[in-house]
């Protein structure tokens, strides 16, 4: 059974810093990995999707990497801003199934 | 496109009552997912459909929960009878039915059973 873990559970950094959020998964037989952002009381917004054949994806200040063999993904946020404050969730799409298995998320606070 | 639309946004009901949550997926998407989010368990998949057919309902917690997708543009999740432990945020998501496509989520329905 796939298990997804995100560390740390919470992170608070000053504005302008570069930061890394971590995601690990137990079963490397995946189709893809998706990073989401969730603002309080809101739904999930898709940030990046990395296919299993890819090593990384970039969107603006966000860069996500995937190391399938070690069961790890990182989300790098450059030059953080207060508007980046949210909970970030990673989710793994397994082979043979479309369903996503989610980590518990990292609650990120960027202090002005 | 307006995205995935869920209704109601908030629902407060008394224990024992029937609750129906509704979802309209993104037009053209042929996979639909129902998730539940709680503080303790995070986001859990309840059931998903491909082309209106239920594919995996192993996450449905009990027989009190049922889901239907009568057509490509509408799905319901019903809880009957509701219990306080069903209180959670229920999300609907949709995607295309092929590998490596993003899932798009609705705003969720916050259910409180008192």
PDB file of C-alpha atoms in Angstrom, chain A residues 31-32 34 36 38 41-52 89 96-104, chain B residues 9 31 33 35 37 40-43 45 48 50 56 58 91 95-103 105-107:
ATOM      1  CA  UNK A  31       2.779   7.151 -12.903  1.00  0.00           C
ATOM      2  CA  UNK A  32       3.263  10.670 -11.654  1.00  0.00           C
ATOM      3  CA  UNK A  34       1.537  16.127  -8.281  1.00  0.00           C
ATOM      4  CA  UNK A  36      -0.899  21.078  -4.775  1.00  0.00           C
ATOM      5  CA  UNK A  38      -4.335  24.596  -0.355  1.00  0.00           C
ATOM      6  CA  UNK A  41     -10.976  26.943   3.752  1.00  0.00           C
ATOM      7  CA  UNK A  42     -10.322  26.477   0.054  1.00  0.00           C
ATOM      8  CA  UNK A  43      -9.889  23.682  -2.413  1.00  0.00           C
ATOM      9  CA  UNK A  44      -6.656  22.362  -3.852  1.00  0.00           C
ATOM     10  CA  UNK A  45      -4.843  24.159  -6.630  1.00  0.00           C
ATOM     11  CA  UNK A  46      -2.554  22.101  -8.833  1.00  0.00           C
ATOM     12  CA  UNK A  47       0.959  23.544  -8.987  1.00  0.00           C
ATOM     13  CA  UNK A  48       3.052  21.025 -10.869  1.00  0.00           C
ATOM     14  CA  UNK A  49       2.730  17.503 -12.221  1.00  0.00           C
ATOM     15  CA  UNK A  50       5.842  15.404 -12.794  1.00  0.00           C
ATOM     16  CA  UNK A  51       5.554  12.304 -14.916  1.00  0.00           C
ATOM     17  CA  UNK A  52       7.422   9.217 -13.765  1.00  0.00           C
ATOM     18  CA  UNK A  89       0.419  18.763  -0.500  1.00  0.00           C
ATOM     19  CA  UNK A  96      -2.845   0.734 -12.697  1.00  0.00           C
ATOM     20  CA  UNK A  97      -4.942   3.275 -10.868  1.00  0.00           C
ATOM     21  CA  UNK A  98      -5.702   6.920 -11.347  1.00  0.00           C
ATOM     22  CA  UNK A  99      -6.324   7.657  -7.752  1.00  0.00           C
ATOM     23  CA  UNK A 100      -3.951   9.947  -5.896  1.00  0.00           C
ATOM     24  CA  UNK A 101      -2.475   9.117  -2.514  1.00  0.00           C
ATOM     25  CA  UNK A 102      -1.787  12.284  -0.544  1.00  0.00           C
ATOM     26  CA  UNK A 103       0.725  13.235   2.068  1.00  0.00           C
ATOM     27  CA  UNK A 104      -0.406  15.118   5.154  1.00  0.00           C
TER      28      UNK A 104
ATOM     29  CA  UNK B   9     -20.314  24.852   0.201  1.00  0.00           C
ATOM     30  CA  UNK B  31     -12.832  10.734 -14.502  1.00  0.00           C
ATOM     31  CA  UNK B  33     -13.129  11.460  -7.739  1.00  0.00           C
ATOM     32  CA  UNK B  35     -12.190  12.707  -1.452  1.00  0.00           C
ATOM     33  CA  UNK B  37     -10.354  15.592   4.268  1.00  0.00           C
ATOM     34  CA  UNK B  40      -6.649  13.282  11.646  1.00  0.00           C
ATOM     35  CA  UNK B  41      -6.544  11.368   8.356  1.00  0.00           C
ATOM     36  CA  UNK B  42      -5.776  14.032   5.765  1.00  0.00           C
ATOM     37  CA  UNK B  43      -7.138  13.543   2.256  1.00  0.00           C
ATOM     38  CA  UNK B  45     -10.099   8.856  -1.688  1.00  0.00           C
ATOM     39  CA  UNK B  48     -13.784   7.293  -8.349  1.00  0.00           C
ATOM     40  CA  UNK B  50     -14.392   6.547 -15.225  1.00  0.00           C
ATOM     41  CA  UNK B  56     -12.865   1.789  -7.086  1.00  0.00           C
ATOM     42  CA  UNK B  58     -12.769   0.681  -1.561  1.00  0.00           C
ATOM     43  CA  UNK B  91     -13.869  17.332  -2.218  1.00  0.00           C
ATOM     44  CA  UNK B  95      -9.481  14.727 -14.764  1.00  0.00           C
ATOM     45  CA  UNK B  96      -9.107  13.194 -18.170  1.00  0.00           C
ATOM     46  CA  UNK B  97      -9.019   9.428 -18.172  1.00  0.00           C
ATOM     47  CA  UNK B  98      -5.448   8.928 -19.238  1.00  0.00           C
ATOM     48  CA  UNK B  99      -2.023   8.811 -17.712  1.00  0.00           C
ATOM     49  CA  UNK B 100      -0.269  11.904 -16.483  1.00  0.00           C
ATOM     50  CA  UNK B 101      -3.113  14.335 -16.494  1.00  0.00           C
ATOM     51  CA  UNK B 102      -3.692  16.748 -13.677  1.00  0.00           C
ATOM     52  CA  UNK B 103      -6.550  16.378 -11.274  1.00  0.00           C
ATOM     53  CA  UNK B 105     -10.410  19.980  -7.386  1.00  0.00           C
ATOM     54  CA  UNK B 106     -13.589  21.767  -6.421  1.00  0.00           C
ATOM     55  CA  UNK B 107     -13.828  24.140  -3.470  1.00  0.00           C
TER      56      UNK B 107
END
